């Protein structure tokens, strides 16, 4: 049940495009019934808004990528005992210049928030208050109480991912207030 079950329903609905049919509707209805998911009442597990740290999942690209970004961010927050927030990528966080947010990022974010609601975005106001705006293209990965963990190829060429993971591990024990995650987070090893 819950979030990932609903994600399967969304992916199935996208896969079965075309005119509505009773067979398609019955298939999606069976998944929805098995999920026992009610989008109006479902809420992510409660997080402690007053935690010392917050994990921010920065969403970019299409809905499929954003599902991984949310799931990985949520797992990191739960493991770190931190509050959680999700937000759309800002213009200055793009991996190339001139910076811009791709149209499918905007469409994916709209689909994500339409399906899962604003409650799934966590404590965005706390994220804005605690997190310094770090810009990966400027090689800013750690400063002002914020750690930026970036897994995209363009960014890991600037600061190797193993070094970022070392910084991340130490940030769990030090006075870092914000851990921002920017990447695809689809490697099997991250969930095993």
mmCIF file with all atom_site columns, C-alpha atoms in Angstrom:
data_model
loop_
_atom_site.group_PDB
_atom_site.id
_atom_site.type_symbol
_atom_site.label_atom_id
_atom_site.label_alt_id
_atom_site.label_comp_id
_atom_site.label_asym_id
_atom_site.label_entity_id
_atom_site.label_seq_id
_atom_site.pdbx_PDB_ins_code
_atom_site.Cartn_x
_atom_site.Cartn_y
_atom_site.Cartn_z
_atom_site.occupancy
_atom_site.B_iso_or_equiv
_atom_site.pdbx_formal_charge
_atom_site.auth_seq_id
_atom_site.auth_comp_id
_atom_site.auth_asym_id
_atom_site.auth_atom_id
_atom_site.pdbx_PDB_model_num
ATOM 1   C CA . UNK A 1 1   ? 0.000   0.000  0.000   1.00 0.00 ? 1   UNK A CA 1
ATOM 2   C CA . UNK A 1 2   ? 0.946   3.638  0.277   1.00 0.00 ? 2   UNK A CA 1
ATOM 3   C CA . UNK A 1 3   ? 3.249   5.771  -1.795  1.00 0.00 ? 3   UNK A CA 1
ATOM 4   C CA . UNK A 1 4   ? 5.116   3.227  -3.916  1.00 0.00 ? 4   UNK A CA 1
ATOM 5   C CA . UNK A 1 5   ? 1.939   1.320  -4.671  1.00 0.00 ? 5   UNK A CA 1
ATOM 6   C CA . UNK A 1 6   ? 0.382   4.558  -5.902  1.00 0.00 ? 6   UNK A CA 1
ATOM 7   C CA . UNK A 1 7   ? 3.508   5.215  -7.976  1.00 0.00 ? 7   UNK A CA 1
ATOM 8   C CA . UNK A 1 8   ? 2.947   1.863  -9.714  1.00 0.00 ? 8   UNK A CA 1
ATOM 9   C CA . UNK A 1 9   ? -0.598  2.928  -10.524 1.00 0.00 ? 9   UNK A CA 1
ATOM 10  C CA . UNK A 1 10  ? 0.652   6.218  -12.001 1.00 0.00 ? 10  UNK A CA 1
ATOM 11  C CA . UNK A 1 11  ? 3.246   4.412  -14.119 1.00 0.00 ? 11  UNK A CA 1
ATOM 12  C CA . UNK A 1 12  ? 0.689   1.867  -15.316 1.00 0.00 ? 12  UNK A CA 1
ATOM 13  C CA . UNK A 1 13  ? -1.755  4.620  -16.232 1.00 0.00 ? 13  UNK A CA 1
ATOM 14  C CA . UNK A 1 14  ? 0.965   6.389  -18.243 1.00 0.00 ? 14  UNK A CA 1
ATOM 15  C CA . UNK A 1 15  ? 1.895   3.129  -19.969 1.00 0.00 ? 15  UNK A CA 1
ATOM 16  C CA . UNK A 1 16  ? -1.695  2.429  -21.044 1.00 0.00 ? 16  UNK A CA 1
ATOM 17  C CA . UNK A 1 17  ? -2.335  5.656  -22.918 1.00 0.00 ? 17  UNK A CA 1
ATOM 18  C CA . UNK A 1 18  ? -5.045  6.021  -25.480 1.00 0.00 ? 18  UNK A CA 1
ATOM 19  C CA . UNK A 1 19  ? -8.794  5.992  -25.388 1.00 0.00 ? 19  UNK A CA 1
ATOM 20  C CA . UNK A 1 20  ? -10.444 4.829  -22.198 1.00 0.00 ? 20  UNK A CA 1
ATOM 21  C CA . UNK A 1 21  ? -11.706 1.273  -22.210 1.00 0.00 ? 21  UNK A CA 1
ATOM 22  C CA . UNK A 1 22  ? -13.439 -0.899 -19.667 1.00 0.00 ? 22  UNK A CA 1
ATOM 23  C CA . UNK A 1 23  ? -10.475 -3.344 -19.722 1.00 0.00 ? 23  UNK A CA 1
ATOM 24  C CA . UNK A 1 24  ? -7.977  -0.524 -19.018 1.00 0.00 ? 24  UNK A CA 1
ATOM 25  C CA . UNK A 1 25  ? -10.200 0.950  -16.304 1.00 0.00 ? 25  UNK A CA 1
ATOM 26  C CA . UNK A 1 26  ? -10.641 -2.487 -14.685 1.00 0.00 ? 26  UNK A CA 1
ATOM 27  C CA . UNK A 1 27  ? -6.841  -3.036 -14.735 1.00 0.00 ? 27  UNK A CA 1
ATOM 28  C CA . UNK A 1 28  ? -6.117  0.328  -13.087 1.00 0.00 ? 28  UNK A CA 1
ATOM 29  C CA . UNK A 1 29  ? -9.014  -0.132 -10.673 1.00 0.00 ? 29  UNK A CA 1
ATOM 30  C CA . UNK A 1 30  ? -7.587  -3.483 -9.557  1.00 0.00 ? 30  UNK A CA 1
ATOM 31  C CA . UNK A 1 31  ? -4.208  -1.885 -8.816  1.00 0.00 ? 31  UNK A CA 1
ATOM 32  C CA . UNK A 1 32  ? -5.874  0.991  -6.970  1.00 0.00 ? 32  UNK A CA 1
ATOM 33  C CA . UNK A 1 33  ? -7.961  -1.445 -4.882  1.00 0.00 ? 33  UNK A CA 1
ATOM 34  C CA . UNK A 1 34  ? -4.890  -3.558 -4.055  1.00 0.00 ? 34  UNK A CA 1
ATOM 35  C CA . UNK A 1 35  ? -3.044  -0.434 -2.932  1.00 0.00 ? 35  UNK A CA 1
ATOM 36  C CA . UNK A 1 36  ? -5.840  0.589  -0.580  1.00 0.00 ? 36  UNK A CA 1
ATOM 37  C CA . UNK A 1 37  ? -4.622  4.096  -1.344  1.00 0.00 ? 37  UNK A CA 1
ATOM 38  C CA . UNK A 1 38  ? -6.743  7.187  -0.823  1.00 0.00 ? 38  UNK A CA 1
ATOM 39  C CA . UNK A 1 39  ? -4.994  10.275 -2.171  1.00 0.00 ? 39  UNK A CA 1
ATOM 40  C CA . UNK A 1 40  ? -7.190  12.502 -0.019  1.00 0.00 ? 40  UNK A CA 1
ATOM 41  C CA . UNK A 1 41  ? -6.207  10.926 3.290   1.00 0.00 ? 41  UNK A CA 1
ATOM 42  C CA . UNK A 1 42  ? -2.722  9.451  2.700   1.00 0.00 ? 42  UNK A CA 1
ATOM 43  C CA . UNK A 1 43  ? 0.151   11.253 4.375   1.00 0.00 ? 43  UNK A CA 1
ATOM 44  C CA . UNK A 1 44  ? 3.828   10.388 4.455   1.00 0.00 ? 44  UNK A CA 1
ATOM 45  C CA . UNK A 1 45  ? 5.179   9.107  7.767   1.00 0.00 ? 45  UNK A CA 1
ATOM 46  C CA . UNK A 1 46  ? 5.410   11.905 10.313  1.00 0.00 ? 46  UNK A CA 1
ATOM 47  C CA . UNK A 1 47  ? 8.786   13.608 10.608  1.00 0.00 ? 47  UNK A CA 1
ATOM 48  C CA . UNK A 1 48  ? 10.053  15.696 13.458  1.00 0.00 ? 48  UNK A CA 1
ATOM 49  C CA . UNK A 1 49  ? 9.793   19.287 12.292  1.00 0.00 ? 49  UNK A CA 1
ATOM 50  C CA . UNK A 1 50  ? 12.091  20.342 15.122  1.00 0.00 ? 50  UNK A CA 1
ATOM 51  C CA . UNK A 1 51  ? 14.941  18.001 14.195  1.00 0.00 ? 51  UNK A CA 1
ATOM 52  C CA . UNK A 1 52  ? 18.382  19.627 14.113  1.00 0.00 ? 52  UNK A CA 1
ATOM 53  C CA . UNK A 1 53  ? 18.935  18.577 10.503  1.00 0.00 ? 53  UNK A CA 1
ATOM 54  C CA . UNK A 1 54  ? 16.782  18.659 7.407   1.00 0.00 ? 54  UNK A CA 1
ATOM 55  C CA . UNK A 1 55  ? 17.207  16.624 4.216   1.00 0.00 ? 55  UNK A CA 1
ATOM 56  C CA . UNK A 1 56  ? 16.034  18.336 1.032   1.00 0.00 ? 56  UNK A CA 1
ATOM 57  C CA . UNK A 1 57  ? 15.334  16.319 -2.124  1.00 0.00 ? 57  UNK A CA 1
ATOM 58  C CA . UNK A 1 58  ? 15.784  18.611 -5.114  1.00 0.00 ? 58  UNK A CA 1
ATOM 59  C CA . UNK A 1 59  ? 13.481  17.404 -7.887  1.00 0.00 ? 59  UNK A CA 1
ATOM 60  C CA . UNK A 1 60  ? 14.387  17.624 -11.566 1.00 0.00 ? 60  UNK A CA 1
ATOM 61  C CA . UNK A 1 61  ? 13.578  15.896 -14.854 1.00 0.00 ? 61  UNK A CA 1
ATOM 62  C CA . UNK A 1 62  ? 10.415  13.842 -15.392 1.00 0.00 ? 62  UNK A CA 1
ATOM 63  C CA . UNK A 1 63  ? 8.014   12.217 -12.956 1.00 0.00 ? 63  UNK A CA 1
ATOM 64  C CA . UNK A 1 64  ? 9.861   8.870  -12.965 1.00 0.00 ? 64  UNK A CA 1
ATOM 65  C CA . UNK A 1 65  ? 13.124  10.518 -11.894 1.00 0.00 ? 65  UNK A CA 1
ATOM 66  C CA . UNK A 1 66  ? 11.278  12.585 -9.309  1.00 0.00 ? 66  UNK A CA 1
ATOM 67  C CA . UNK A 1 67  ? 9.813   9.451  -7.720  1.00 0.00 ? 67  UNK A CA 1
ATOM 68  C CA . UNK A 1 68  ? 13.365  8.175  -7.109  1.00 0.00 ? 68  UNK A CA 1
ATOM 69  C CA . UNK A 1 69  ? 14.475  11.589 -5.840  1.00 0.00 ? 69  UNK A CA 1
ATOM 70  C CA . UNK A 1 70  ? 11.622  11.725 -3.319  1.00 0.00 ? 70  UNK A CA 1
ATOM 71  C CA . UNK A 1 71  ? 12.140  8.122  -2.182  1.00 0.00 ? 71  UNK A CA 1
ATOM 72  C CA . UNK A 1 72  ? 15.894  8.515  -1.715  1.00 0.00 ? 72  UNK A CA 1
ATOM 73  C CA . UNK A 1 73  ? 15.487  11.827 0.123   1.00 0.00 ? 73  UNK A CA 1
ATOM 74  C CA . UNK A 1 74  ? 12.877  10.333 2.413   1.00 0.00 ? 74  UNK A CA 1
ATOM 75  C CA . UNK A 1 75  ? 15.095  7.307  3.162   1.00 0.00 ? 75  UNK A CA 1
ATOM 76  C CA . UNK A 1 76  ? 18.077  9.540  3.969   1.00 0.00 ? 76  UNK A CA 1
ATOM 77  C CA . UNK A 1 77  ? 15.935  11.716 6.257   1.00 0.00 ? 77  UNK A CA 1
ATOM 78  C CA . UNK A 1 78  ? 14.560  8.686  8.100   1.00 0.00 ? 78  UNK A CA 1
ATOM 79  C CA . UNK A 1 79  ? 18.038  7.194  8.487   1.00 0.00 ? 79  UNK A CA 1
ATOM 80  C CA . UNK A 1 80  ? 19.487  10.509 9.679   1.00 0.00 ? 80  UNK A CA 1
ATOM 81  C CA . UNK A 1 81  ? 16.614  11.260 12.068  1.00 0.00 ? 81  UNK A CA 1
ATOM 82  C CA . UNK A 1 82  ? 16.135  14.492 10.142  1.00 0.00 ? 82  UNK A CA 1
ATOM 83  C CA . UNK A 1 83  ? 13.144  16.446 8.936   1.00 0.00 ? 83  UNK A CA 1
ATOM 84  C CA . UNK A 1 84  ? 12.372  16.146 5.216   1.00 0.00 ? 84  UNK A CA 1
ATOM 85  C CA . UNK A 1 85  ? 11.469  18.542 2.417   1.00 0.00 ? 85  UNK A CA 1
ATOM 86  C CA . UNK A 1 86  ? 11.184  18.265 -1.358  1.00 0.00 ? 86  UNK A CA 1
ATOM 87  C CA . UNK A 1 87  ? 11.369  21.103 -3.860  1.00 0.00 ? 87  UNK A CA 1
ATOM 88  C CA . UNK A 1 88  ? 11.793  21.744 -7.576  1.00 0.00 ? 88  UNK A CA 1
ATOM 89  C CA . UNK A 1 89  ? 15.236  22.564 -8.936  1.00 0.00 ? 89  UNK A CA 1
ATOM 90  C CA . UNK A 1 90  ? 16.034  26.270 -9.205  1.00 0.00 ? 90  UNK A CA 1
ATOM 91  C CA . UNK A 1 91  ? 17.435  27.863 -12.347 1.00 0.00 ? 91  UNK A CA 1
ATOM 92  C CA . UNK A 1 92  ? 20.927  28.296 -10.846 1.00 0.00 ? 92  UNK A CA 1
ATOM 93  C CA . UNK A 1 93  ? 21.240  24.596 -9.957  1.00 0.00 ? 93  UNK A CA 1
ATOM 94  C CA . UNK A 1 94  ? 21.337  23.375 -13.545 1.00 0.00 ? 94  UNK A CA 1
ATOM 95  C CA . UNK A 1 95  ? 24.503  21.500 -14.536 1.00 0.00 ? 95  UNK A CA 1
ATOM 96  C CA . UNK A 1 96  ? 25.288  23.663 -17.591 1.00 0.00 ? 96  UNK A CA 1
ATOM 97  C CA . UNK A 1 97  ? 25.321  27.318 -18.498 1.00 0.00 ? 97  UNK A CA 1
ATOM 98  C CA . UNK A 1 98  ? 23.203  29.157 -19.320 1.00 0.00 ? 98  UNK A CA 1
ATOM 99  C CA . UNK A 1 99  ? 21.230  27.764 -16.430 1.00 0.00 ? 99  UNK A CA 1
ATOM 100 C CA . UNK A 1 100 ? 17.616  26.888 -16.926 1.00 0.00 ? 100 UNK A CA 1
ATOM 101 C CA . UNK A 1 101 ? 15.099  24.385 -15.698 1.00 0.00 ? 101 UNK A CA 1
ATOM 102 C CA . UNK A 1 102 ? 14.068  21.976 -18.442 1.00 0.00 ? 102 UNK A CA 1
ATOM 103 C CA . UNK A 1 103 ? 10.362  21.959 -19.360 1.00 0.00 ? 103 UNK A CA 1
ATOM 104 C CA . UNK A 1 104 ? 10.001  18.291 -18.368 1.00 0.00 ? 104 UNK A CA 1
ATOM 105 C CA . UNK A 1 105 ? 11.212  19.209 -14.859 1.00 0.00 ? 105 UNK A CA 1
ATOM 106 C CA . UNK A 1 106 ? 8.346   21.662 -14.536 1.00 0.00 ? 106 UNK A CA 1
ATOM 107 C CA . UNK A 1 107 ? 5.853   19.149 -15.968 1.00 0.00 ? 107 UNK A CA 1
ATOM 108 C CA . UNK A 1 108 ? 7.204   16.359 -13.728 1.00 0.00 ? 108 UNK A CA 1
ATOM 109 C CA . UNK A 1 109 ? 6.960   18.581 -10.631 1.00 0.00 ? 109 UNK A CA 1
ATOM 110 C CA . UNK A 1 110 ? 3.381   19.509 -11.461 1.00 0.00 ? 110 UNK A CA 1
ATOM 111 C CA . UNK A 1 111 ? 2.469   15.831 -11.960 1.00 0.00 ? 111 UNK A CA 1
ATOM 112 C CA . UNK A 1 112 ? 4.225   14.867 -8.705  1.00 0.00 ? 112 UNK A CA 1
ATOM 113 C CA . UNK A 1 113 ? 2.430   17.504 -6.643  1.00 0.00 ? 113 UNK A CA 1
ATOM 114 C CA . UNK A 1 114 ? -0.907  16.784 -8.353  1.00 0.00 ? 114 UNK A CA 1
ATOM 115 C CA . UNK A 1 115 ? -0.675  13.066 -7.558  1.00 0.00 ? 115 UNK A CA 1
ATOM 116 C CA . UNK A 1 116 ? 0.890   13.136 -4.095  1.00 0.00 ? 116 UNK A CA 1
ATOM 117 C CA . UNK A 1 117 ? -0.213  16.511 -2.770  1.00 0.00 ? 117 UNK A CA 1
ATOM 118 C CA . UNK A 1 118 ? 1.583   19.249 -0.924  1.00 0.00 ? 118 UNK A CA 1
ATOM 119 C CA . UNK A 1 119 ? 1.730   17.218 2.302   1.00 0.00 ? 119 UNK A CA 1
ATOM 120 C CA . UNK A 1 120 ? 4.315   14.926 0.647   1.00 0.00 ? 120 UNK A CA 1
ATOM 121 C CA . UNK A 1 121 ? 6.671   17.904 0.196   1.00 0.00 ? 121 UNK A CA 1
ATOM 122 C CA . UNK A 1 122 ? 7.498   18.052 3.894   1.00 0.00 ? 122 UNK A CA 1
ATOM 123 C CA . UNK A 1 123 ? 8.827   21.073 5.745   1.00 0.00 ? 123 UNK A CA 1
ATOM 124 C CA . UNK A 1 124 ? 9.726   23.438 2.904   1.00 0.00 ? 124 UNK A CA 1
ATOM 125 C CA . UNK A 1 125 ? 9.720   26.564 5.088   1.00 0.00 ? 125 UNK A CA 1
ATOM 126 C CA . UNK A 1 126 ? 12.291  24.952 7.397   1.00 0.00 ? 126 UNK A CA 1
ATOM 127 C CA . UNK A 1 127 ? 14.411  24.017 4.399   1.00 0.00 ? 127 UNK A CA 1
ATOM 128 C CA . UNK A 1 128 ? 14.377  27.616 3.177   1.00 0.00 ? 128 UNK A CA 1
ATOM 129 C CA . UNK A 1 129 ? 15.377  28.821 6.646   1.00 0.00 ? 129 UNK A CA 1
ATOM 130 C CA . UNK A 1 130 ? 18.160  26.271 7.286   1.00 0.00 ? 130 UNK A CA 1
ATOM 131 C CA . UNK A 1 131 ? 19.684  25.670 3.841   1.00 0.00 ? 131 UNK A CA 1
ATOM 132 C CA . UNK A 1 132 ? 22.241  27.911 2.187   1.00 0.00 ? 132 UNK A CA 1
ATOM 133 C CA . UNK A 1 133 ? 21.757  28.255 -1.580  1.00 0.00 ? 133 UNK A CA 1
ATOM 134 C CA . UNK A 1 134 ? 24.678  26.236 -2.897  1.00 0.00 ? 134 UNK A CA 1
ATOM 135 C CA . UNK A 1 135 ? 25.366  26.208 -6.622  1.00 0.00 ? 135 UNK A CA 1
ATOM 136 C CA . UNK A 1 136 ? 27.083  23.073 -7.960  1.00 0.00 ? 136 UNK A CA 1
ATOM 137 C CA . UNK A 1 137 ? 28.339  24.770 -11.141 1.00 0.00 ? 137 UNK A CA 1
ATOM 138 C CA . UNK A 1 138 ? 30.278  27.107 -8.863  1.00 0.00 ? 138 UNK A CA 1
ATOM 139 C CA . UNK A 1 139 ? 31.759  24.051 -7.066  1.00 0.00 ? 139 UNK A CA 1
ATOM 140 C CA . UNK A 1 140 ? 29.902  24.881 -3.857  1.00 0.00 ? 140 UNK A CA 1
ATOM 141 C CA . UNK A 1 141 ? 29.301  21.592 -2.090  1.00 0.00 ? 141 UNK A CA 1
ATOM 142 C CA . UNK A 1 142 ? 29.660  22.465 1.579   1.00 0.00 ? 142 UNK A CA 1
ATOM 143 C CA . UNK A 1 143 ? 29.389  25.783 3.359   1.00 0.00 ? 143 UNK A CA 1
ATOM 144 C CA . UNK A 1 144 ? 27.217  27.784 5.751   1.00 0.00 ? 144 UNK A CA 1
ATOM 145 C CA . UNK A 1 145 ? 25.884  24.677 7.540   1.00 0.00 ? 145 UNK A CA 1
ATOM 146 C CA . UNK A 1 146 ? 24.735  23.053 4.294   1.00 0.00 ? 146 UNK A CA 1
ATOM 147 C CA . UNK A 1 147 ? 26.040  19.981 2.482   1.00 0.00 ? 147 UNK A CA 1
ATOM 148 C CA . UNK A 1 148 ? 25.162  19.391 -1.156  1.00 0.00 ? 148 UNK A CA 1
ATOM 149 C CA . UNK A 1 149 ? 25.337  15.722 -2.171  1.00 0.00 ? 149 UNK A CA 1
ATOM 150 C CA . UNK A 1 150 ? 25.253  15.588 -5.974  1.00 0.00 ? 150 UNK A CA 1
ATOM 151 C CA . UNK A 1 151 ? 25.201  12.400 -8.011  1.00 0.00 ? 151 UNK A CA 1
ATOM 152 C CA . UNK A 1 152 ? 24.792  13.751 -11.548 1.00 0.00 ? 152 UNK A CA 1
ATOM 153 C CA . UNK A 1 153 ? 27.733  13.075 -13.911 1.00 0.00 ? 153 UNK A CA 1
ATOM 154 C CA . UNK A 1 154 ? 28.511  16.752 -14.560 1.00 0.00 ? 154 UNK A CA 1
ATOM 155 C CA . UNK A 1 155 ? 28.739  17.450 -10.830 1.00 0.00 ? 155 UNK A CA 1
ATOM 156 C CA . UNK A 1 156 ? 30.656  14.343 -9.802  1.00 0.00 ? 156 UNK A CA 1
ATOM 157 C CA . UNK A 1 157 ? 33.378  15.356 -12.282 1.00 0.00 ? 157 UNK A CA 1
ATOM 158 C CA . UNK A 1 158 ? 33.840  18.527 -10.204 1.00 0.00 ? 158 UNK A CA 1
ATOM 159 C CA . UNK A 1 159 ? 33.933  16.679 -6.866  1.00 0.00 ? 159 UNK A CA 1
ATOM 160 C CA . UNK A 1 160 ? 34.225  12.888 -7.003  1.00 0.00 ? 160 UNK A CA 1
ATOM 161 C CA . UNK A 1 161 ? 31.202  11.067 -5.626  1.00 0.00 ? 161 UNK A CA 1
ATOM 162 C CA . UNK A 1 162 ? 33.225  8.965  -3.105  1.00 0.00 ? 162 UNK A CA 1
ATOM 163 C CA . UNK A 1 163 ? 34.562  12.221 -1.602  1.00 0.00 ? 163 UNK A CA 1
ATOM 164 C CA . UNK A 1 164 ? 31.017  13.580 -1.446  1.00 0.00 ? 164 UNK A CA 1
ATOM 165 C CA . UNK A 1 165 ? 29.898  10.428 0.383   1.00 0.00 ? 165 UNK A CA 1
ATOM 166 C CA . UNK A 1 166 ? 32.712  10.906 2.918   1.00 0.00 ? 166 UNK A CA 1
ATOM 167 C CA . UNK A 1 167 ? 31.535  14.487 3.472   1.00 0.00 ? 167 UNK A CA 1
ATOM 168 C CA . UNK A 1 168 ? 27.966  13.238 3.794   1.00 0.00 ? 168 UNK A CA 1
ATOM 169 C CA . UNK A 1 169 ? 28.945  10.663 6.444   1.00 0.00 ? 169 UNK A CA 1
ATOM 170 C CA . UNK A 1 170 ? 30.715  13.294 8.527   1.00 0.00 ? 170 UNK A CA 1
ATOM 171 C CA . UNK A 1 171 ? 27.771  15.702 8.130   1.00 0.00 ? 171 UNK A CA 1
ATOM 172 C CA . UNK A 1 172 ? 25.570  13.245 10.014  1.00 0.00 ? 172 UNK A CA 1
ATOM 173 C CA . UNK A 1 173 ? 27.739  13.753 13.104  1.00 0.00 ? 173 UNK A CA 1
ATOM 174 C CA . UNK A 1 174 ? 28.655  17.448 12.901  1.00 0.00 ? 174 UNK A CA 1
ATOM 175 C CA . UNK A 1 175 ? 26.743  20.738 13.045  1.00 0.00 ? 175 UNK A CA 1
ATOM 176 C CA . UNK A 1 176 ? 25.533  20.595 9.442   1.00 0.00 ? 176 UNK A CA 1
ATOM 177 C CA . UNK A 1 177 ? 21.906  21.768 9.466   1.00 0.00 ? 177 UNK A CA 1
ATOM 178 C CA . UNK A 1 178 ? 20.918  20.955 5.889   1.00 0.00 ? 178 UNK A CA 1
ATOM 179 C CA . UNK A 1 179 ? 21.693  18.066 3.545   1.00 0.00 ? 179 UNK A CA 1
ATOM 180 C CA . UNK A 1 180 ? 20.528  18.833 0.004   1.00 0.00 ? 180 UNK A CA 1
ATOM 181 C CA . UNK A 1 181 ? 20.330  15.971 -2.482  1.00 0.00 ? 181 UNK A CA 1
ATOM 182 C CA . UNK A 1 182 ? 20.617  16.611 -6.213  1.00 0.00 ? 182 UNK A CA 1
ATOM 183 C CA . UNK A 1 183 ? 20.814  13.607 -8.510  1.00 0.00 ? 183 UNK A CA 1
ATOM 184 C CA . UNK A 1 184 ? 18.925  10.701 -10.002 1.00 0.00 ? 184 UNK A CA 1
ATOM 185 C CA . UNK A 1 185 ? 19.449  8.214  -7.123  1.00 0.00 ? 185 UNK A CA 1
ATOM 186 C CA . UNK A 1 186 ? 18.538  5.140  -9.165  1.00 0.00 ? 186 UNK A CA 1
ATOM 187 C CA . UNK A 1 187 ? 21.495  2.879  -8.414  1.00 0.00 ? 187 UNK A CA 1
ATOM 188 C CA . UNK A 1 188 ? 20.445  -0.437 -6.894  1.00 0.00 ? 188 UNK A CA 1
ATOM 189 C CA . UNK A 1 189 ? 23.185  -0.173 -4.286  1.00 0.00 ? 189 UNK A CA 1
ATOM 190 C CA . UNK A 1 190 ? 21.535  2.892  -2.730  1.00 0.00 ? 190 UNK A CA 1
ATOM 191 C CA . UNK A 1 191 ? 18.486  0.801  -1.750  1.00 0.00 ? 191 UNK A CA 1
ATOM 192 C CA . UNK A 1 192 ? 20.020  -2.599 -1.015  1.00 0.00 ? 192 UNK A CA 1
#
